[in-house]
Amino acid sequence: MTSVRHREEDDMRDLPVRPTDEDSVAAAASEIIGGPAGRRVLAGGSWWNPLRIMVLAVIGMFALGMVQKVSCYSGGWFQFGDPQYIHACYSDIPHLYTQRGFAADLVPYFDRIPVSLSQNQDIHYLEYPVLTGLFMEVASWLTPAGAEPHSAQVYWLVNAGMLMVCAVALVVFTARTNRRRPWDGLLVALSPALALTATINWDLFAVALAAAGLMLWSRGRPGWAGVLIGLATAAKLYPVLLLGALFLLCLRAGRLRQFGATLGGAVGAWLVVNLPVIVFAPHGWAQFYSFSQSRTTDYGSLWLVIKERSGASLDGVNAYGTALMLLLCVAIAVLSLYAPRRPRLGQIAFLVVAALLVSNKVYSPQYVLWLLPLAVLARPRWRDLLIWQGAEVLYFLGIWYRLAYVTGAKHHGLTADAYHLAVVVHVLGVLYLCALVVRDILLPEHDVLRQDGSDDPAGGVLDGAPDAFVLAPAAHGGRHAAAFGDVDDISDLGGDPGTGRWAERPAEAGE
């Protein structure tokens, strides 16, 4: 009888989760379309399965984001002054088509960009990582030659089409990372931050590659996961931090061999993309790294607020930012190895990328995309993600209105004080989500994904693995290393000896 009960519980745990069953915000919003989803939608028994719905949703949101750029497409990008900032529709893409030599058929990294084009004394070659440069170049191949500004408009449209594919891929990869929670991809698909920032720059390409790497890791393919993370790092530097998150969790779980496969795949893929350019165009390849190093304190950073309000020069901002990032990484490492239960991969990945964004000397509005899929994996709650994205939308408006004030003759927009407030609100939004994730790690009964007895559904080889290395195990009664198959220890911790799973703990009211 007991074994039958356990099998029934396992069958229930294997069913996909309906967000309307566990999320009050999702349940309330579902009334707009007729109420909570039924079993047919849950099981995907009709054409309207979760994946198709989410793909259509993200295409619709992406299209709305393009519509939001219409006033700039119609001329704002090419007018002197503040029109593109007043309408909050700025994009790097049409500007860099000309300024980085794509309109003149210059070869990225190999051909030097004349100062007359780049309009920047420090930019001599394309200042983007190699794989993003290839993305930009392919888009230029698909853009027919023509007179300005028409060709720049077409270049933006071509890039938007390619980035829409990346957005769809991002939703699919996020939805498939945790098989029991396919609807979590809707948190990405309906993201206002995604709609507003997707076509500002090319970050979405790297974000999609990184999400693919995490999905492959969740499927127990560490080598291929490394390849995708390596390609993502070749498109944008931040995905290398995912390797740090994996190392910490694999160290605690004693899965360093699998981490080695991931690291080898990442290094190999990065070298395949970068080595030809390093060998044949070393100066062009190094432009991204030298520009990042020499870049001064810029918009969106807390360091800019400190600099402008204190009047200090902050010449050592690189050292300050690096020191703060290292301090935060040490704190995350201690948390990973000390927590009463091993944190989930999504949680540590989110925290380490958030640490970079908080400590960095610049924060461009599209950087929110770096955190988006990681936030969904770390804390899939509509209320919390909407609060965070509300702060990001406020900052999105704040940066453009500040630039409108600075560049426009009539100074329409935000003063420095108002802009500083927008930066602080953005940082507080990130820290709010970080605080919830840290609480979930220290008090696992609050973790949305662990309330049904799961360990780390997106953890791949980490899911259900016993601990092999922890800090101060005696501080937690020596239970850090309890294996899921260790009946006595699991019983002590409130688990079910018959299934080897952790016991379900009810969430607090409001969760």
GROMACS .gro file of N, CA and C in nm, residues 159-294:
model
  408
  159ASN      N    1   1.823   4.313  -3.871
  159ASN     CA    2   1.867   4.272  -3.738
  159ASN      C    3   1.749   4.238  -3.649
  160ALA      N    4   1.641   4.316  -3.659
  160ALA     CA    5   1.523   4.288  -3.578
  160ALA      C    6   1.466   4.150  -3.610
  161GLY      N    7   1.464   4.115  -3.739
  161GLY     CA    8   1.417   3.982  -3.776
  161GLY      C    9   1.505   3.872  -3.719
  162MET      N   10   1.637   3.890  -3.726
  162MET     CA   11   1.729   3.791  -3.670
  162MET      C   12   1.718   3.783  -3.518
  163LEU      N   13   1.700   3.899  -3.453
  163LEU     CA   14   1.686   3.901  -3.308
  163LEU      C   15   1.552   3.842  -3.264
  164MET      N   16   1.450   3.853  -3.347
  164MET     CA   17   1.322   3.790  -3.315
  164MET      C   18   1.338   3.638  -3.309
  165VAL      N   19   1.418   3.583  -3.400
  165VAL     CA   20   1.448   3.440  -3.394
  165VAL      C   21   1.517   3.406  -3.262
  166CYS      N   22   1.609   3.492  -3.220
  166CYS     CA   23   1.677   3.472  -3.092
  166CYS      C   24   1.578   3.477  -2.976
  167ALA      N   25   1.481   3.569  -2.982
  167ALA     CA   26   1.381   3.580  -2.876
  167ALA      C   27   1.296   3.453  -2.868
  168VAL      N   28   1.256   3.402  -2.983
  168VAL     CA   29   1.178   3.277  -2.985
  168VAL      C   30   1.261   3.163  -2.927
  169ALA      N   31   1.387   3.155  -2.970
  169ALA     CA   32   1.475   3.050  -2.918
  169ALA      C   33   1.492   3.063  -2.768
  170LEU      N   34   1.505   3.185  -2.717
  170LEU     CA   35   1.522   3.207  -2.573
  170LEU      C   36   1.401   3.153  -2.496
  171VAL      N   37   1.283   3.180  -2.545
  171VAL     CA   38   1.162   3.131  -2.479
  171VAL      C   39   1.158   2.979  -2.481
  172VAL      N   40   1.189   2.919  -2.595
  172VAL     CA   41   1.187   2.773  -2.607
  172VAL      C   42   1.289   2.710  -2.513
  173PHE      N   43   1.410   2.764  -2.511
  173PHE     CA   44   1.514   2.706  -2.425
  173PHE      C   45   1.477   2.720  -2.277
  174THR      N   46   1.422   2.836  -2.239
  174THR     CA   47   1.383   2.855  -2.100
  174THR      C   48   1.270   2.761  -2.061
  175ALA      N   49   1.173   2.745  -2.150
  175ALA     CA   50   1.059   2.657  -2.122
  175ALA      C   51   1.101   2.512  -2.109
  176ARG      N   52   1.205   2.472  -2.182
  176ARG     CA   53   1.246   2.331  -2.182
  176ARG      C   54   1.357   2.301  -2.082
  177THR      N   55   1.406   2.401  -2.014
  177THR     CA   56   1.511   2.377  -1.915
  177THR      C   57   1.457   2.298  -1.796
  178ASN      N   58   1.338   2.333  -1.751
  178ASN     CA   59   1.271   2.260  -1.644
  178ASN      C   60   1.147   2.194  -1.703
  179ARG      N   61   1.153   2.065  -1.727
  179ARG     CA   62   1.047   1.996  -1.801
  179ARG      C   63   0.912   2.003  -1.730
  180ARG      N   64   0.914   2.012  -1.598
  180ARG     CA   65   0.788   2.014  -1.524
  180ARG      C   66   0.724   2.152  -1.525
  181ARG      N   67   0.795   2.253  -1.568
  181ARG     CA   68   0.742   2.389  -1.564
  181ARG      C   69   0.753   2.454  -1.702
  182PRO      N   70   0.688   2.395  -1.803
  182PRO     CA   71   0.701   2.453  -1.938
  182PRO      C   72   0.644   2.593  -1.948
  183TRP      N   73   0.546   2.626  -1.861
  183TRP     CA   74   0.484   2.758  -1.870
  183TRP      C   75   0.574   2.870  -1.817
  184ASP      N   76   0.685   2.835  -1.753
  184ASP     CA   77   0.776   2.940  -1.706
  184ASP      C   78   0.832   3.023  -1.821
  185GLY      N   79   0.834   2.965  -1.940
  185GLY     CA   80   0.879   3.041  -2.057
  185GLY      C   81   0.792   3.160  -2.085
  186LEU      N   82   0.667   3.157  -2.036
  186LEU     CA   83   0.577   3.271  -2.058
  186LEU      C   84   0.624   3.394  -1.981
  187LEU      N   85   0.698   3.373  -1.872
  187LEU     CA   86   0.755   3.486  -1.798
  187LEU      C   87   0.856   3.562  -1.883
  188VAL      N   88   0.921   3.492  -1.975
  188VAL     CA   89   1.011   3.557  -2.070
  188VAL      C   90   0.932   3.615  -2.186
  189ALA      N   91   0.838   3.537  -2.240
  189ALA     CA   92   0.765   3.578  -2.359
  189ALA      C   93   0.687   3.707  -2.338
  190LEU      N   94   0.629   3.726  -2.220
  190LEU     CA   95   0.547   3.844  -2.193
  190LEU      C   96   0.623   3.952  -2.117
  191SER      N   97   0.754   3.945  -2.119
  191SER     CA   98   0.835   4.041  -2.045
  191SER      C   99   0.831   4.179  -2.109
  192PRO      N  100   0.789   4.283  -2.035
  192PRO     CA  101   0.796   4.419  -2.091
  192PRO      C  102   0.940   4.463  -2.117
  193ALA      N  103   1.033   4.416  -2.035
  193ALA     CA  104   1.173   4.453  -2.057
  193ALA      C  105   1.224   4.396  -2.188
  194LEU      N  106   1.183   4.275  -2.222
  194LEU     CA  107   1.223   4.215  -2.350
  194LEU      C  108   1.169   4.297  -2.466
  195ALA      N  109   1.042   4.334  -2.460
  195ALA     CA  110   0.982   4.411  -2.569
  195ALA      C  111   1.053   4.544  -2.590
  196LEU      N  112   1.088   4.612  -2.481
  196LEU     CA  113   1.146   4.746  -2.492
  196LEU      C  114   1.292   4.746  -2.534
  197THR      N  115   1.368   4.644  -2.497
  197THR     CA  116   1.514   4.649  -2.514
  197THR      C  117   1.570   4.552  -2.618
  198ALA      N  118   1.486   4.468  -2.677
  198ALA     CA  119   1.537   4.361  -2.764
  198ALA      C  120   1.614   4.412  -2.884
  199THR      N  121   1.575   4.528  -2.938
  199THR     CA  122   1.640   4.578  -3.060
  199THR      C  123   1.726   4.701  -3.034
  200ILE      N  124   1.765   4.724  -2.910
  200ILE     CA  125   1.860   4.833  -2.882
  200ILE      C  126   2.000   4.793  -2.927
  201ASN      N  127   2.037   4.670  -2.904
  201ASN     CA  128   2.170   4.621  -2.933
  201ASN      C  129   2.158   4.472  -2.966
  202TRP      N  130   2.270   4.402  -2.965
  202TRP     CA  131   2.270   4.262  -3.007
  202TRP      C  132   2.280   4.164  -2.890
  203ASP      N  133   2.254   4.207  -2.768
  203ASP     CA  134   2.270   4.123  -2.650
  203ASP      C  135   2.183   3.998  -2.654
  204LEU      N  136   2.067   4.008  -2.716
  204LEU     CA  137   1.974   3.896  -2.717
  204LEU      C  138   2.034   3.771  -2.781
  205PHE      N  139   2.127   3.789  -2.872
  205PHE     CA  140   2.195   3.676  -2.937
  205PHE      C  141   2.274   3.596  -2.834
  206ALA      N  142   2.355   3.663  -2.754
  206ALA     CA  143   2.433   3.595  -2.651
  206ALA      C  144   2.343   3.535  -2.544
  207VAL      N  145   2.235   3.605  -2.508
  207VAL     CA  146   2.143   3.555  -2.406
  207VAL      C  147   2.079   3.424  -2.451
  208ALA      N  148   2.040   3.416  -2.578
  208ALA     CA  149   1.980   3.293  -2.631
  208ALA      C  150   2.081   3.178  -2.630
  209LEU      N  151   2.206   3.205  -2.667
  209LEU     CA  152   2.308   3.101  -2.665
  209LEU      C  153   2.333   3.051  -2.522
  210ALA      N  154   2.338   3.143  -2.426
  210ALA     CA  155   2.359   3.103  -2.287
  210ALA      C  156   2.242   3.020  -2.236
  211ALA      N  157   2.120   3.058  -2.274
  211ALA     CA  158   2.001   2.981  -2.233
  211ALA      C  159   2.005   2.841  -2.293
  212ALA      N  160   2.055   2.829  -2.415
  212ALA     CA  161   2.068   2.697  -2.477
  212ALA      C  162   2.167   2.611  -2.399
  213GLY      N  163   2.277   2.673  -2.353
  213GLY     CA  164   2.375   2.601  -2.273
  213GLY      C  165   2.315   2.549  -2.143
  214LEU      N  166   2.235   2.631  -2.075
  214LEU     CA  167   2.172   2.589  -1.951
  214LEU      C  168   2.070   2.478  -1.976
  215MET      N  169   1.999   2.486  -2.087
  215MET     CA  170   1.904   2.379  -2.119
  215MET      C  171   1.977   2.247  -2.141
  216LEU      N  172   2.088   2.249  -2.213
  216LEU     CA  173   2.164   2.127  -2.237
  216LEU      C  174   2.222   2.072  -2.107
  217TRP      N  175   2.265   2.161  -2.018
  217TRP     CA  176   2.313   2.113  -1.888
  217TRP      C  177   2.200   2.042  -1.813
  218SER      N  178   2.080   2.099  -1.818
  218SER     CA  179   1.967   2.037  -1.748
  218SER      C  180   1.932   1.901  -1.805
  219ARG      N  181   1.969   1.876  -1.930
  219ARG     CA  182   1.941   1.746  -1.994
  219ARG      C  183   2.057   1.648  -1.976
  220GLY      N  184   2.154   1.683  -1.892
  220GLY     CA  185   2.264   1.591  -1.866
  220GLY      C  186   2.366   1.583  -1.977
  221ARG      N  187   2.388   1.692  -2.048
  221ARG     CA  188   2.487   1.697  -2.157
  221ARG      C  189   2.589   1.806  -2.126
  222PRO      N  190   2.676   1.782  -2.031
  222PRO     CA  191   2.769   1.888  -1.986
  222PRO      C  192   2.864   1.935  -2.094
  223GLY      N  193   2.913   1.843  -2.180
  223GLY     CA  194   3.006   1.884  -2.285
  223GLY      C  195   2.942   1.981  -2.383
  224TRP      N  196   2.823   1.947  -2.433
  224TRP     CA  197   2.753   2.035  -2.526
  224TRP      C  198   2.708   2.164  -2.459
  225ALA      N  199   2.673   2.155  -2.331
  225ALA     CA  200   2.640   2.277  -2.257
  225ALA      C  201   2.759   2.372  -2.257
  226GLY      N  202   2.878   2.318  -2.237
  226GLY     CA  203   2.998   2.400  -2.241
  226GLY      C  204   3.020   2.465  -2.376
  227VAL      N  205   2.993   2.390  -2.483
  227VAL     CA  206   3.009   2.446  -2.618
  227VAL      C  207   2.920   2.568  -2.634
  228LEU      N  208   2.794   2.558  -2.592
  228LEU     CA  209   2.702   2.672  -2.608
  228LEU      C  210   2.741   2.789  -2.517
  229ILE      N  211   2.785   2.759  -2.396
  229ILE     CA  212   2.830   2.867  -2.308
  229ILE      C  213   2.955   2.934  -2.365
  230GLY      N  214   3.044   2.854  -2.425
  230GLY     CA  215   3.162   2.911  -2.489
  230GLY      C  216   3.126   3.001  -2.605
  231LEU      N  217   3.028   2.960  -2.687
  231LEU     CA  218   2.983   3.043  -2.798
  231LEU      C  219   2.916   3.170  -2.746
  232ALA      N  220   2.839   3.157  -2.637
  232ALA     CA  221   2.776   3.276  -2.579
  232ALA      C  222   2.881   3.374  -2.529
  233THR      N  223   2.990   3.322  -2.471
  233THR     CA  224   3.099   3.408  -2.423
  233THR      C  225   3.172   3.473  -2.540
  234ALA      N  226   3.173   3.406  -2.655
  234ALA     CA  227   3.232   3.466  -2.775
  234ALA      C  228   3.144   3.574  -2.834
  235ALA      N  229   3.018   3.583  -2.788
  235ALA     CA  230   2.927   3.687  -2.833
  235ALA      C  231   2.913   3.800  -2.732
  236LYS      N  232   2.928   3.769  -2.604
  236LYS     CA  233   2.920   3.867  -2.495
  236LYS      C  234   2.993   3.807  -2.377
  237LEU      N  235   3.067   3.883  -2.305
  237LEU     CA  236   3.159   3.826  -2.207
  237LEU      C  237   3.089   3.768  -2.084
  238TYR      N  238   2.973   3.820  -2.047
  238TYR     CA  239   2.913   3.783  -1.918
  238TYR      C  240   2.883   3.633  -1.902
  239PRO      N  241   2.850   3.555  -2.009
  239PRO     CA  242   2.818   3.412  -1.986
  239PRO      C  243   2.931   3.331  -1.924
  240VAL      N  244   3.055   3.382  -1.926
  240VAL     CA  245   3.163   3.309  -1.860
  240VAL      C  246   3.134   3.293  -1.711
  241LEU      N  247   3.054   3.382  -1.654
  241LEU     CA  248   3.020   3.372  -1.513
  241LEU      C  249   2.937   3.247  -1.483
  242LEU      N  250   2.867   3.193  -1.582
  242LEU     CA  251   2.790   3.071  -1.562
  242LEU      C  252   2.882   2.955  -1.527
  243LEU      N  253   3.005   2.958  -1.581
  243LEU     CA  254   3.101   2.854  -1.546
  243LEU      C  255   3.138   2.861  -1.399
  244GLY      N  256   3.148   2.982  -1.344
  244GLY     CA  257   3.175   2.996  -1.202
  244GLY      C  258   3.064   2.938  -1.117
  245ALA      N  259   2.938   2.964  -1.157
  245ALA     CA  260   2.824   2.908  -1.084
  245ALA      C  261   2.827   2.755  -1.089
  246LEU      N  262   2.855   2.700  -1.206
  246LEU     CA  263   2.862   2.554  -1.220
  246LEU      C  264   2.975   2.496  -1.138
  247PHE      N  265   3.088   2.564  -1.135
  247PHE     CA  266   3.202   2.513  -1.057
  247PHE      C  267   3.165   2.502  -0.909
  248LEU      N  268   3.105   2.605  -0.853
  248LEU     CA  269   3.070   2.603  -0.711
  248LEU      C  270   2.976   2.489  -0.678
  249LEU      N  271   2.875   2.469  -0.761
  249LEU     CA  272   2.776   2.365  -0.733
  249LEU      C  273   2.833   2.226  -0.759
  250CYS      N  274   2.917   2.213  -0.862
  250CYS     CA  275   2.979   2.084  -0.888
  250CYS      C  276   3.082   2.050  -0.780
  251LEU      N  277   3.149   2.151  -0.725
  251LEU     CA  278   3.241   2.128  -0.613
  251LEU      C  279   3.165   2.074  -0.494
  252ARG      N  280   3.053   2.134  -0.463
  252ARG     CA  281   2.975   2.088  -0.347
  252ARG      C  282   2.918   1.948  -0.371
  253ALA      N  283   2.879   1.918  -0.493
  253ALA     CA  284   2.818   1.789  -0.523
  253ALA      C  285   2.919   1.681  -0.562
  254GLY      N  286   3.048   1.717  -0.571
  254GLY     CA  287   3.146   1.619  -0.614
  254GLY      C  288   3.130   1.578  -0.758
  255ARG      N  289   3.093   1.672  -0.843
  255ARG     CA  290   3.072   1.645  -0.986
  255ARG      C  291   3.171   1.724  -1.071
  256LEU      N  292   3.295   1.728  -1.026
  256LEU     CA  293   3.396   1.807  -1.097
  256LEU      C  294   3.432   1.748  -1.232
  257ARG      N  295   3.414   1.618  -1.249
  257ARG     CA  296   3.442   1.558  -1.381
  257ARG      C  297   3.345   1.614  -1.485
  258GLN      N  298   3.218   1.624  -1.449
  258GLN     CA  299   3.120   1.681  -1.541
  258GLN      C  300   3.149   1.829  -1.565
  259PHE      N  301   3.191   1.899  -1.459
  259PHE     CA  302   3.229   2.040  -1.480
  259PHE      C  303   3.347   2.050  -1.574
  260GLY      N  304   3.443   1.959  -1.561
  260GLY     CA  305   3.557   1.960  -1.652
  260GLY      C  306   3.516   1.945  -1.797
  261ALA      N  307   3.415   1.861  -1.823
  261ALA     CA  308   3.365   1.846  -1.960
  261ALA      C  309   3.304   1.976  -2.009
  262THR      N  310   3.231   2.044  -1.921
  262THR     CA  311   3.170   2.172  -1.959
  262THR      C  312   3.277   2.278  -1.984
  263LEU      N  313   3.374   2.284  -1.895
  263LEU     CA  314   3.482   2.382  -1.912
  263LEU      C  315   3.560   2.355  -2.040
  264GLY      N  316   3.590   2.230  -2.068
  264GLY     CA  317   3.662   2.196  -2.191
  264GLY      C  318   3.583   2.234  -2.316
  265GLY      N  319   3.450   2.207  -2.314
  265GLY     CA  320   3.367   2.244  -2.428
  265GLY      C  321   3.361   2.394  -2.447
  266ALA      N  322   3.354   2.469  -2.335
  266ALA     CA  323   3.347   2.615  -2.344
  266ALA      C  324   3.476   2.673  -2.399
  267VAL      N  325   3.590   2.628  -2.347
  267VAL     CA  326   3.719   2.679  -2.393
  267VAL      C  327   3.740   2.645  -2.540
  268GLY      N  328   3.706   2.520  -2.576
  268GLY     CA  329   3.724   2.479  -2.716
  268GLY      C  330   3.640   2.561  -2.811
  269ALA      N  331   3.512   2.580  -2.778
  269ALA     CA  332   3.424   2.657  -2.866
  269ALA      C  333   3.470   2.802  -2.877
  270TRP      N  334   3.510   2.861  -2.762
  270TRP     CA  335   3.557   3.000  -2.765
  270TRP      C  336   3.681   3.014  -2.852
  271LEU      N  337   3.772   2.918  -2.843
  271LEU     CA  338   3.895   2.925  -2.923
  271LEU      C  339   3.866   2.908  -3.071
  272VAL      N  340   3.775   2.819  -3.106
  272VAL     CA  341   3.742   2.797  -3.247
  272VAL      C  342   3.694   2.927  -3.310
  273VAL      N  343   3.614   3.003  -3.237
  273VAL     CA  344   3.561   3.129  -3.290
  273VAL      C  345   3.666   3.240  -3.289
  274ASN      N  346   3.742   3.249  -3.182
  274ASN     CA  347   3.831   3.364  -3.163
  274ASN      C  348   3.970   3.348  -3.222
  275LEU      N  349   4.022   3.225  -3.225
  275LEU     CA  350   4.162   3.207  -3.262
  275LEU      C  351   4.196   3.259  -3.401
  276PRO      N  352   4.113   3.234  -3.504
  276PRO     CA  353   4.148   3.289  -3.637
  276PRO      C  354   4.163   3.440  -3.636
  277VAL      N  355   4.078   3.510  -3.561
  277VAL     CA  356   4.086   3.657  -3.557
  277VAL      C  357   4.205   3.700  -3.474
  278ILE      N  358   4.233   3.627  -3.365
  278ILE     CA  359   4.351   3.659  -3.283
  278ILE      C  360   4.478   3.649  -3.367
  279VAL      N  361   4.487   3.547  -3.451
  279VAL     CA  362   4.608   3.523  -3.530
  279VAL      C  363   4.621   3.623  -3.643
  280PHE      N  364   4.513   3.647  -3.716
  280PHE     CA  365   4.522   3.727  -3.839
  280PHE      C  366   4.484   3.874  -3.821
  281ALA      N  367   4.416   3.907  -3.712
  281ALA     CA  368   4.379   4.048  -3.688
  281ALA      C  369   4.388   4.078  -3.539
  282PRO      N  370   4.506   4.066  -3.480
  282PRO     CA  371   4.518   4.080  -3.333
  282PRO      C  372   4.474   4.215  -3.281
  283HIS      N  373   4.504   4.322  -3.355
  283HIS     CA  374   4.465   4.456  -3.307
  283HIS      C  375   4.313   4.473  -3.309
  284GLY      N  376   4.251   4.423  -3.415
  284GLY     CA  377   4.105   4.431  -3.422
  284GLY      C  378   4.039   4.347  -3.315
  285TRP      N  379   4.094   4.227  -3.291
  285TRP     CA  380   4.036   4.140  -3.187
  285TRP      C  381   4.048   4.205  -3.049
  286ALA      N  382   4.157   4.271  -3.023
  286ALA     CA  383   4.182   4.328  -2.890
  286ALA      C  384   4.102   4.455  -2.864
  287GLN      N  385   4.038   4.512  -2.966
  287GLN     CA  386   3.967   4.639  -2.948
  287GLN      C  387   3.858   4.629  -2.841
  288PHE      N  388   3.783   4.520  -2.841
  288PHE     CA  389   3.676   4.503  -2.742
  288PHE      C  390   3.731   4.508  -2.600
  289TYR      N  391   3.841   4.439  -2.576
  289TYR     CA  392   3.896   4.429  -2.442
  289TYR      C  393   3.963   4.559  -2.399
  290SER      N  394   4.035   4.623  -2.492
  290SER     CA  395   4.100   4.750  -2.457
  290SER      C  396   3.997   4.860  -2.436
  291PHE      N  397   3.891   4.861  -2.516
  291PHE     CA  398   3.787   4.961  -2.499
  291PHE      C  399   3.713   4.940  -2.367
  292SER      N  400   3.684   4.816  -2.331
  292SER     CA  401   3.617   4.787  -2.204
  292SER      C  402   3.702   4.831  -2.086
  293GLN      N  403   3.834   4.813  -2.098
  293GLN     CA  404   3.924   4.851  -1.989
  293GLN      C  405   3.934   5.003  -1.975
  294SER      N  406   3.941   5.073  -2.087
  294SER     CA  407   3.964   5.218  -2.083
  294SER      C  408   3.835   5.298  -2.066
   0.00000   0.00000   0.00000
